[in-house]
Short mmCIF file of C-alpha atoms and ligand atoms in Angstrom, two decimals:
data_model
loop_
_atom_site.label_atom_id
_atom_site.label_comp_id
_atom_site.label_asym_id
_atom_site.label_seq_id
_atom_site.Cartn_x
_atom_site.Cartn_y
_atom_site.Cartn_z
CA UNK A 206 -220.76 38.30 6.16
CA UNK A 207 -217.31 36.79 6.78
CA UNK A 208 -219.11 33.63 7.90
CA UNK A 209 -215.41 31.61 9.66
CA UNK A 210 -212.95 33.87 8.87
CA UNK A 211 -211.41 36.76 10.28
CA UNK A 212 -211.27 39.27 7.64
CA UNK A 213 -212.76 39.61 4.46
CA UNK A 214 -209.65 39.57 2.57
CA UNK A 215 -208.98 36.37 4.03
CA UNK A 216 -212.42 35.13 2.84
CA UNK A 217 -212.25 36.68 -0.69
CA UNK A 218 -209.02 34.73 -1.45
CA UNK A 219 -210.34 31.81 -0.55
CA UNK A 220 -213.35 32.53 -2.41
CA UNK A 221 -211.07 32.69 -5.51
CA UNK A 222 -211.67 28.69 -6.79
CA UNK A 223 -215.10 28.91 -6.55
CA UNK A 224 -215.71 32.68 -8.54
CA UNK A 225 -212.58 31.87 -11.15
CA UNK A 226 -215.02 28.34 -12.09
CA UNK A 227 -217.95 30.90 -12.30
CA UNK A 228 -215.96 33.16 -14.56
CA UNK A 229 -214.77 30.63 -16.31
CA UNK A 230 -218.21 29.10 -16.46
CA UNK A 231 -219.62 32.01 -18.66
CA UNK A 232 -217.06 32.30 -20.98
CA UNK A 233 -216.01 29.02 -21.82
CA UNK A 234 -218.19 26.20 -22.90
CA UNK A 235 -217.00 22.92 -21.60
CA UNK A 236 -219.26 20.74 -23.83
CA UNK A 237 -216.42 20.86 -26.90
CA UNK A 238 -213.82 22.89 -25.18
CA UNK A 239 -214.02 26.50 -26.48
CA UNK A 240 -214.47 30.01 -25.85
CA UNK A 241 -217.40 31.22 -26.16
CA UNK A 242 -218.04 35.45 -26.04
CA UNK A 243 -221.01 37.24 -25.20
CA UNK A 244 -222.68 38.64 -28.42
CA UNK A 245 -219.91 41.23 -29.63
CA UNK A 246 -220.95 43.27 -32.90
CA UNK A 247 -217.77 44.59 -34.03
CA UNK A 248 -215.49 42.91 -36.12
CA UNK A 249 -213.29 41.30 -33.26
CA UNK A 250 -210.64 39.76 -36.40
CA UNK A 251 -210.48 43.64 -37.47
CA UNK A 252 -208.98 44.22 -34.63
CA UNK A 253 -205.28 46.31 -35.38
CA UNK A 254 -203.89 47.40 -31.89
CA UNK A 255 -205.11 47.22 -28.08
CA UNK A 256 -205.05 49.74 -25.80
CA UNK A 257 -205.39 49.05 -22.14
CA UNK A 258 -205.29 51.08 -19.71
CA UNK A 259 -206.23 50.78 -15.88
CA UNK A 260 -205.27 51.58 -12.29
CA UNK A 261 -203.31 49.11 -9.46
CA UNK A 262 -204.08 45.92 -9.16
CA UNK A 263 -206.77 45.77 -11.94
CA UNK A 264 -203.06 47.33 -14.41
CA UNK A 265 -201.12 44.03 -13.22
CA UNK A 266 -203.93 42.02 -14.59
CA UNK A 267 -203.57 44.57 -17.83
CA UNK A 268 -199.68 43.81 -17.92
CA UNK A 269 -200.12 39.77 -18.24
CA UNK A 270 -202.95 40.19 -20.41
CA UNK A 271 -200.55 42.13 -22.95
CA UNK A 272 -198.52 38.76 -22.78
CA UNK A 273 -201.03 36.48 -23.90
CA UNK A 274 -203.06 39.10 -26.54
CA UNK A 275 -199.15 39.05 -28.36
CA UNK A 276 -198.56 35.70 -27.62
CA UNK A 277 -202.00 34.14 -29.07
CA UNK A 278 -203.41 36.65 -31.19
CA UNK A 279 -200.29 38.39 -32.28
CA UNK A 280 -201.67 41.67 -31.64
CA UNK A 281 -199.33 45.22 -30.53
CA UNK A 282 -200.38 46.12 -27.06
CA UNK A 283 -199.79 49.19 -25.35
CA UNK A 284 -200.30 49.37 -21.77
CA UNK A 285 -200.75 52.33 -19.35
CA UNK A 286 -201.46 53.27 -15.65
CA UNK A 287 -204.94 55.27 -16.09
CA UNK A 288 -203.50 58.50 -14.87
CA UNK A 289 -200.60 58.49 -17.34
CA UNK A 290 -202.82 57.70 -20.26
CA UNK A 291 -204.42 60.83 -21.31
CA UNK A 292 -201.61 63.37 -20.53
CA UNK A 293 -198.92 62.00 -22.90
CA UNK A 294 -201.14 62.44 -26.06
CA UNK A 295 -201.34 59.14 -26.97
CA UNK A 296 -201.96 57.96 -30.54
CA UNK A 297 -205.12 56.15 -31.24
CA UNK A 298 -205.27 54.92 -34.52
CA UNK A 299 -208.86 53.72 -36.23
CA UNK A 300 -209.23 49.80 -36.11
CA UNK A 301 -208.56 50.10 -32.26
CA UNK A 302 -209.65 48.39 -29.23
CA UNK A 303 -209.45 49.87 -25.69
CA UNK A 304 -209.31 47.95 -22.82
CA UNK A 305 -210.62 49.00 -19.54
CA UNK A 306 -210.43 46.49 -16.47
CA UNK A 307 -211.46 48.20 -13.24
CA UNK A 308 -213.03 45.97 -10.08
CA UNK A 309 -215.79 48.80 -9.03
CA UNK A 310 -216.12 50.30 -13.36
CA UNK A 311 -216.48 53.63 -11.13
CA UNK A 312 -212.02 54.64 -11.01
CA UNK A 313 -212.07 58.44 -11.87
CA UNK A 314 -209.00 58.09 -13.76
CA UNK A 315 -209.89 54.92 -15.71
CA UNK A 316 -213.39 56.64 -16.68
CA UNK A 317 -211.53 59.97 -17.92
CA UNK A 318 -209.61 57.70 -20.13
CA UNK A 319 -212.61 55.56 -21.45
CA UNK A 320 -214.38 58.91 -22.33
CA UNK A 321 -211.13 59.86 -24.01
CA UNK A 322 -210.59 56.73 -26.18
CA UNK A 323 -214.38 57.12 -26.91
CA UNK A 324 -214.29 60.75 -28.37
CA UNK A 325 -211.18 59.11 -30.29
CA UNK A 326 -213.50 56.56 -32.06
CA UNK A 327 -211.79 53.67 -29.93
CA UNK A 328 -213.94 50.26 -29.75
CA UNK A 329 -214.39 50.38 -25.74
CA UNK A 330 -213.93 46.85 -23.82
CA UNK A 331 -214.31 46.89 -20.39
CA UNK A 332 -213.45 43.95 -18.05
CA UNK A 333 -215.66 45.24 -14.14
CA UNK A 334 -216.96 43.05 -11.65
CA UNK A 335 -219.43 45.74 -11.43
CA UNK A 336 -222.16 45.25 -14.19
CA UNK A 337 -223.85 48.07 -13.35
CA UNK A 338 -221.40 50.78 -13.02
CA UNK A 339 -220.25 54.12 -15.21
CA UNK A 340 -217.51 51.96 -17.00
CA UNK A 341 -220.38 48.52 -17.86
CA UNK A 342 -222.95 51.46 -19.22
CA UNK A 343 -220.43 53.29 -21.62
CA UNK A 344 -219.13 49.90 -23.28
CA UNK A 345 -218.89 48.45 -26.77
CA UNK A 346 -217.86 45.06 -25.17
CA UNK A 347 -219.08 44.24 -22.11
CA UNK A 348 -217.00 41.51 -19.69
CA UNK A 349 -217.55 40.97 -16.35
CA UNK A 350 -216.24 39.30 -14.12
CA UNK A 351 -218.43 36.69 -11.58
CA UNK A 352 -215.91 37.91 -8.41
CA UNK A 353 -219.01 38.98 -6.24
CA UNK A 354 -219.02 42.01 -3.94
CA UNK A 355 -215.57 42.75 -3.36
CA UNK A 356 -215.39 44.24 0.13
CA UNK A 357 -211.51 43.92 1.73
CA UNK A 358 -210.31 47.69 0.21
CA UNK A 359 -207.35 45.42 -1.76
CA UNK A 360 -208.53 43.34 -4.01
CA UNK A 361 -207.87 39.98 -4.55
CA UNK A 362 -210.73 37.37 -6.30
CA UNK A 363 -211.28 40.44 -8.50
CA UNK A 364 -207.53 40.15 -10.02
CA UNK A 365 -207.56 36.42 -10.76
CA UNK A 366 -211.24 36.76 -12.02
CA UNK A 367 -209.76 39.72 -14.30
CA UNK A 368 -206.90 37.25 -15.43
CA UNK A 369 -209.56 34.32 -16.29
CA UNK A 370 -211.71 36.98 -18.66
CA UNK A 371 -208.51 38.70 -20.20
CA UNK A 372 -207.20 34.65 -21.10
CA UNK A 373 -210.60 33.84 -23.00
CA UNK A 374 -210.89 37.14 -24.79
CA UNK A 375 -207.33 36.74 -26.18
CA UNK A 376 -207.88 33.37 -27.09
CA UNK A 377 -210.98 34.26 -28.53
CA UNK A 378 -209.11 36.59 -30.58
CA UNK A 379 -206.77 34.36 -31.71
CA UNK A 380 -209.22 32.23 -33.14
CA UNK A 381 -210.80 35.19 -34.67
CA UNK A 382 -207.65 36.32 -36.36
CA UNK A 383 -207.33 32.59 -37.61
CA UNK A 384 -203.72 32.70 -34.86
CA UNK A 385 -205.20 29.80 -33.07
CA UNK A 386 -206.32 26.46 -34.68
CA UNK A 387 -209.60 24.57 -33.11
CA UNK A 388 -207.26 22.35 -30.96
CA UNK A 389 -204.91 24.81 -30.01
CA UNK A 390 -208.14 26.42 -28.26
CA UNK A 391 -209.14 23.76 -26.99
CA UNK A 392 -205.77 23.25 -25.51
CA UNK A 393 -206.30 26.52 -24.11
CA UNK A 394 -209.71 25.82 -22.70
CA UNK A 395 -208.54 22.66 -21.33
CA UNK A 396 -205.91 24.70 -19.15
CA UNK A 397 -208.02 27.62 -18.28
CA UNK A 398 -210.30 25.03 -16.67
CA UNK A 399 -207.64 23.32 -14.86
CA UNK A 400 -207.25 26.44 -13.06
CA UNK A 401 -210.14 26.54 -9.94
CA UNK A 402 -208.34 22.93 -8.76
CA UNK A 403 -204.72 24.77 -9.13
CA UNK A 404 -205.81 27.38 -6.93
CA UNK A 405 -207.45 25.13 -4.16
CA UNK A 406 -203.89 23.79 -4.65
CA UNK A 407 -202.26 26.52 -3.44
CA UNK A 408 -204.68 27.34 -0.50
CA UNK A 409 -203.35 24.22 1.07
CA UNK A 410 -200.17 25.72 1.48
CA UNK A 411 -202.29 28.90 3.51
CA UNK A 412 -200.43 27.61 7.13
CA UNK A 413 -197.12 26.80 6.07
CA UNK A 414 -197.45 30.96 4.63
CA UNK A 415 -198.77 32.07 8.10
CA UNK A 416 -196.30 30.23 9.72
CA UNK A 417 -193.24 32.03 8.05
CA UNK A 418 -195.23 35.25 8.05
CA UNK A 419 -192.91 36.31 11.05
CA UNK A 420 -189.56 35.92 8.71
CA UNK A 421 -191.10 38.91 6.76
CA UNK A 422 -192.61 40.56 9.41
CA UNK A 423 -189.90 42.68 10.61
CA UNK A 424 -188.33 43.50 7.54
CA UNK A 425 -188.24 47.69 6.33
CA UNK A 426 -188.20 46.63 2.81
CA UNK A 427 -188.89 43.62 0.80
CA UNK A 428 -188.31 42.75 -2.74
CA UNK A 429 -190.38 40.52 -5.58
CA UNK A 430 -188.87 38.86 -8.44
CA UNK A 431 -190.40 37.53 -11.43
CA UNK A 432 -190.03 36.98 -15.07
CA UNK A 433 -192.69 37.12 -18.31
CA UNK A 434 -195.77 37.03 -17.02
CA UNK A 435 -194.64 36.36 -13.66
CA UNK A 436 -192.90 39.87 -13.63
CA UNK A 437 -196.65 41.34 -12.85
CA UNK A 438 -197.11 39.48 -9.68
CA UNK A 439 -193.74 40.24 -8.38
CA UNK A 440 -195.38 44.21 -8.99
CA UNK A 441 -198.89 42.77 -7.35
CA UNK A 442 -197.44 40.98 -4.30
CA UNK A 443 -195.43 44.22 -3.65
CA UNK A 444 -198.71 46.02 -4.01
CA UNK A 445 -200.41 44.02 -1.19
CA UNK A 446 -197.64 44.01 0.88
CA UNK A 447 -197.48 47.59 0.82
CA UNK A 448 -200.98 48.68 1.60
CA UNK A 449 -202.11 46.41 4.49
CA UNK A 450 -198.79 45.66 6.27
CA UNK A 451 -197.62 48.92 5.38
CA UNK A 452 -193.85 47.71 4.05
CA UNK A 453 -191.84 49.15 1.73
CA UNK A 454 -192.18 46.66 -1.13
CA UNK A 455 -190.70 46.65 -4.88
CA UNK A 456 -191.37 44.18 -7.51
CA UNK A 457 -189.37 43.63 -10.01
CA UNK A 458 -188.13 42.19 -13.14
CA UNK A 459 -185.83 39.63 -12.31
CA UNK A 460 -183.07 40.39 -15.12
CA UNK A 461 -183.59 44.31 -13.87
CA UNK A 462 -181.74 43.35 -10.57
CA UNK A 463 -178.48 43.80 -11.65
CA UNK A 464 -179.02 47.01 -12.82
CA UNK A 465 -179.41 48.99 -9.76
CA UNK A 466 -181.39 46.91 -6.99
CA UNK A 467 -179.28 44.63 -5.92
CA UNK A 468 -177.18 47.72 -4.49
CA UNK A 469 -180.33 47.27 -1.71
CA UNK A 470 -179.34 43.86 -0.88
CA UNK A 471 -178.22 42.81 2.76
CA UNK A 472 -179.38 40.18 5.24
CA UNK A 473 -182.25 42.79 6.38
CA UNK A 474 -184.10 42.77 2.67
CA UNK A 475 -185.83 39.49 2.04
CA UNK A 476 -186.34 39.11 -1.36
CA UNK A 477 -189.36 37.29 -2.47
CA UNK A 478 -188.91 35.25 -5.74
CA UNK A 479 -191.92 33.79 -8.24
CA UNK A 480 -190.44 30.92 -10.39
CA UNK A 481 -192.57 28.16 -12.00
CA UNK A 482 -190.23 25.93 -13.49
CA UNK A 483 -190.46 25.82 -17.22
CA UNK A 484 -188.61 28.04 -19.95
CA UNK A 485 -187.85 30.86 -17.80
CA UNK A 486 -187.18 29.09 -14.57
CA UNK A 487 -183.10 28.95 -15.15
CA UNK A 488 -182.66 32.19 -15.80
CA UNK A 489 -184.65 33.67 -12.65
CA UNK A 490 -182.67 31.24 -10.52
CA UNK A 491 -179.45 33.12 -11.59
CA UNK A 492 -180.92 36.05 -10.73
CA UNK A 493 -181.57 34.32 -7.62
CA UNK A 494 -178.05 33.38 -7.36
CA UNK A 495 -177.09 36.73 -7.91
CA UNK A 496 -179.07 37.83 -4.63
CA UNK A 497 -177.99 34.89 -2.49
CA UNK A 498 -174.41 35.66 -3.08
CA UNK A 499 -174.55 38.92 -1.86
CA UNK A 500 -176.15 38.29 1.67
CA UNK A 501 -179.69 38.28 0.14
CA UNK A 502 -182.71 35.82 2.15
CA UNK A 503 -184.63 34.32 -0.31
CA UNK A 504 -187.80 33.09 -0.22
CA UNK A 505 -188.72 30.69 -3.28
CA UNK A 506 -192.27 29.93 -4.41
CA UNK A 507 -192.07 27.58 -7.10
CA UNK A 508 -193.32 24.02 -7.77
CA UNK A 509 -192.03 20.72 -6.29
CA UNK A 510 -189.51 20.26 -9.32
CA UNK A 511 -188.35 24.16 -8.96
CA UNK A 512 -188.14 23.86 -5.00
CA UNK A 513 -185.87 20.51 -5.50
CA UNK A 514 -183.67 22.27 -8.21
CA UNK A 515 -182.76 25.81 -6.62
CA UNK A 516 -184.94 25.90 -2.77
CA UNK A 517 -181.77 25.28 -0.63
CA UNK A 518 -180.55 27.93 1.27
CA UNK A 519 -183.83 29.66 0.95
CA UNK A 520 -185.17 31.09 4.38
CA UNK A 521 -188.22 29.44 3.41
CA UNK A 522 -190.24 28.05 0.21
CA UNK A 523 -193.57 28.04 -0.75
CA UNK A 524 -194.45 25.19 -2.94
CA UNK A 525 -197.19 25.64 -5.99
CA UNK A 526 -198.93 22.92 -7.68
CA UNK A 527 -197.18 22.30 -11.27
CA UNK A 528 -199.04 24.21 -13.40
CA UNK A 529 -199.36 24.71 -17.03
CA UNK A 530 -197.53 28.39 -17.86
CA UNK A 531 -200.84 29.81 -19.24
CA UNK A 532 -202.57 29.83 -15.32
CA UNK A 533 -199.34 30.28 -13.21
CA UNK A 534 -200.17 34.12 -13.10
CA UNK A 535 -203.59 33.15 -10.99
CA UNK A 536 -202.70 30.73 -9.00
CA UNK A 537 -198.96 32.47 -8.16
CA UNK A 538 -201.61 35.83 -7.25
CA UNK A 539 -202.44 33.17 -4.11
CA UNK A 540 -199.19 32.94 -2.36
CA UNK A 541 -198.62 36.81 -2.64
CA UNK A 542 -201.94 37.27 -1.75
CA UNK A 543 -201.95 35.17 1.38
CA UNK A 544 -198.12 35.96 2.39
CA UNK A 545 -199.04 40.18 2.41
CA UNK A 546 -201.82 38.79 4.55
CA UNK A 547 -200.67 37.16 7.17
CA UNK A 548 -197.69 39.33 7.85
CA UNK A 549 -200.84 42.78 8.17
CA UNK A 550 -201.86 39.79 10.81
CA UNK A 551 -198.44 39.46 12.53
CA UNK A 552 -198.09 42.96 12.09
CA UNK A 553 -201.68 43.70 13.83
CA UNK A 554 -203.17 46.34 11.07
CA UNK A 555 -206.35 46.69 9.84
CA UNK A 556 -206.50 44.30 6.97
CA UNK A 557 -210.06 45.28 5.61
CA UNK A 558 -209.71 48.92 5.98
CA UNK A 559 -206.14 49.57 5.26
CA UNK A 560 -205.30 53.78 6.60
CA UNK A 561 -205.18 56.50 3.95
CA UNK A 562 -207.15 53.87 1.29
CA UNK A 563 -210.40 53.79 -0.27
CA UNK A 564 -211.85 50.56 -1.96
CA UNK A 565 -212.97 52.93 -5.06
CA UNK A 566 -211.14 56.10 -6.05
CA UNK A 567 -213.77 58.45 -7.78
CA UNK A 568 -211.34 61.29 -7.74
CA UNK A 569 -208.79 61.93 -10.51
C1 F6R B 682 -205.00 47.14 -4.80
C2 F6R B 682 -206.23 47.84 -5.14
C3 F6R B 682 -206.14 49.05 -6.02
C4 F6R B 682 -207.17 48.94 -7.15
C5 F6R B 682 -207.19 50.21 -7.99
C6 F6R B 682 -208.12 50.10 -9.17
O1 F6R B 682 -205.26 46.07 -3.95
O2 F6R B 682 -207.29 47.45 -4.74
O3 F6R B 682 -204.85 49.20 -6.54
O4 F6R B 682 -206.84 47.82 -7.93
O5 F6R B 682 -207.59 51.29 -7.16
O6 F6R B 682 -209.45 49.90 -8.76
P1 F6R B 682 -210.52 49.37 -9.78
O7 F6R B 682 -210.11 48.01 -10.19
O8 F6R B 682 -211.83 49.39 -9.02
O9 F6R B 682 -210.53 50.32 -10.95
#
């Protein structure tokens, strides 16, 4: 039932506070601030190389997981789109885990490649919000994610609940691989659960978003910037722009714009940038700079420090709590998530049932 609101999307990213806590909830014990697994019997410290591979918005949350497996447990990651994986003969060497995240554990393409990395003699993970589908029966490692029934065809609470799982299981790692010291988990933990009030955070800012919905609106194409782990929700808030307002949408890496993109920028292309301040923060706002000075509108979500440093002359801003790097990737999936919605509004399409897309894609 949608209960108040008008669409399901709209209710399952607001849902998003409540089912990250959940998440959260079973994989993190707050009574001394650490991770805590379900029952895993493999040697998680024996762990050599990850392999993760998945489709859409379930990759994106693949792409900043690679950040954080490298970052904490210093472990190689390779990442690939489902339907790339199998046909480039990709070397799996023993000591392996493979990584599956999939909302609905039923994506053709994502199963093929399970059953692939199986016959291989892969360790299979698999992150599903699903517990009872094809991908949660074939597992070594089982993770779900508490999302709920995820019924708007693009997914949203399923993405940040992917994000909350794939941050415990690589800190978990990291304290496995003796990477991470008791209080730089706890650390960890102590972020991770800072997370649920971040995100109610950034709901606030849910009408100043519709009410610059109709700057986007009109536009043919738009652009997303972003930078580290950032760089995958430029890709994800292009993705939901794309399928239910039907825009042509890019993401990008902000440092890529020079090479070829910003040939695309006039005053029609607004160009959407993600930029927490913090290390990276400079650099995207010369990239920024870079945009503005050639005609470029710019719209800047970033927190109050980053809006006072670089928001003028933005068409509009969008202004995030100040958050600890580690959980800007969930709560900076809100804005994205709630911008590509209310322009489908202003634009009048079918939100839930975006045309020529299915919520699970069983075919290869
Ligand atoms: C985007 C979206 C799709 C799915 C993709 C994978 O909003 O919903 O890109 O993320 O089809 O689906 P799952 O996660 O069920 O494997």
């Amino acid at each position: 039932e949608k209960g108040n609101y008008r669409h399901f999307m709209q209710k399952e990213i607001f849902e998003q506070p409540t089912v990250v806590a959940q998440t959260l909830g079973s994989y993190l014990r707050q009574a001394d601030n650490s991770v805590a697994l379900p029952q895993i019997d493999f040697d998680l410290s024996a762990i050599n190389r990850i392999t993760i591979v998945a489709c859409g918005t379930s990759y994106y949350a693949g792409m900043v997981a690679k950040y954080w497996f490298e970052q904490f447990a210093r472990v190689p990651v390779d990442i690939d789109v489902a339907s790339e994986f199998r046909y480039r003969e990709p070397v799996l060497e023993d000591g392996g885990l493979s990584l599956f995240i999939s909302q609905s554990g039923e994506t053709a393409d994502t199963l093929a490649a399970l059953r692939h990395c199986k016959e291989a003699g892969q360790t299979i993970g698999v992150v599903v919000n699903v517990p009872t589908s094809s991908m949660a029966r074939e597992a070594d490692l089982l993770l779900p994610t508490h999302a709920g029934p995820e019924i708007g065809v693009a997914s949203t609470k399923a993405f940040t609940c992917q994000l909350a799982v794939l941050a415990a299981l690589a800190a978990h790692m990291a304290v496995k691989k003796g990477r991470m010291s008791r209080e730089e988990e706890q650390e960890v933990v102590r972020h991770l659960l800072e997370a649920p009030a971040c995100l109610n955070s950034a709901l606030d800012h849910d009408d100043d978003i519709a009410s610059m919905a109709h700057l986007i609106a009109p536009a043919r194409d738009v652009l997303y910037l972003g930078r580290g782990p950032d760089y995958p929700l430029a890709l994800e808030g292009a993705l939901k722009l794309k399928e239910i307002s039907y825009i042509h949408a890019e993401g990008y890496a902000s440092g890529e714009m020079k090479h070829g993109p910003i040939a695309l920028i006039d005053e029609d292309v607004p160009v959407i940038v993600l930029a927490p301040s913090g290390p990276l923060f400079e650099k995207t706002v010369s990239n920024m700079q870079e945009v503005r000075a050639r005609g470029g509108k710019v719209v800047l979500i970033s927190d109050e420090e980053g809006l006072e440093e670089a928001g003028e002359d933005c068409i509009a801003t969008i202004q995030m709590p100040k958050v600890h790097p580690l959980i800007a990737p969930l709560v900076y999936a809100v804005p994205v998530q709630l911008l590509a919605y209310h322009v489908a509004c202003v634009k009048g399409t079918d939100v839930d049932q975006p045309r020529n897309l299915a919520k699970s894609v069983t075919v290869e």
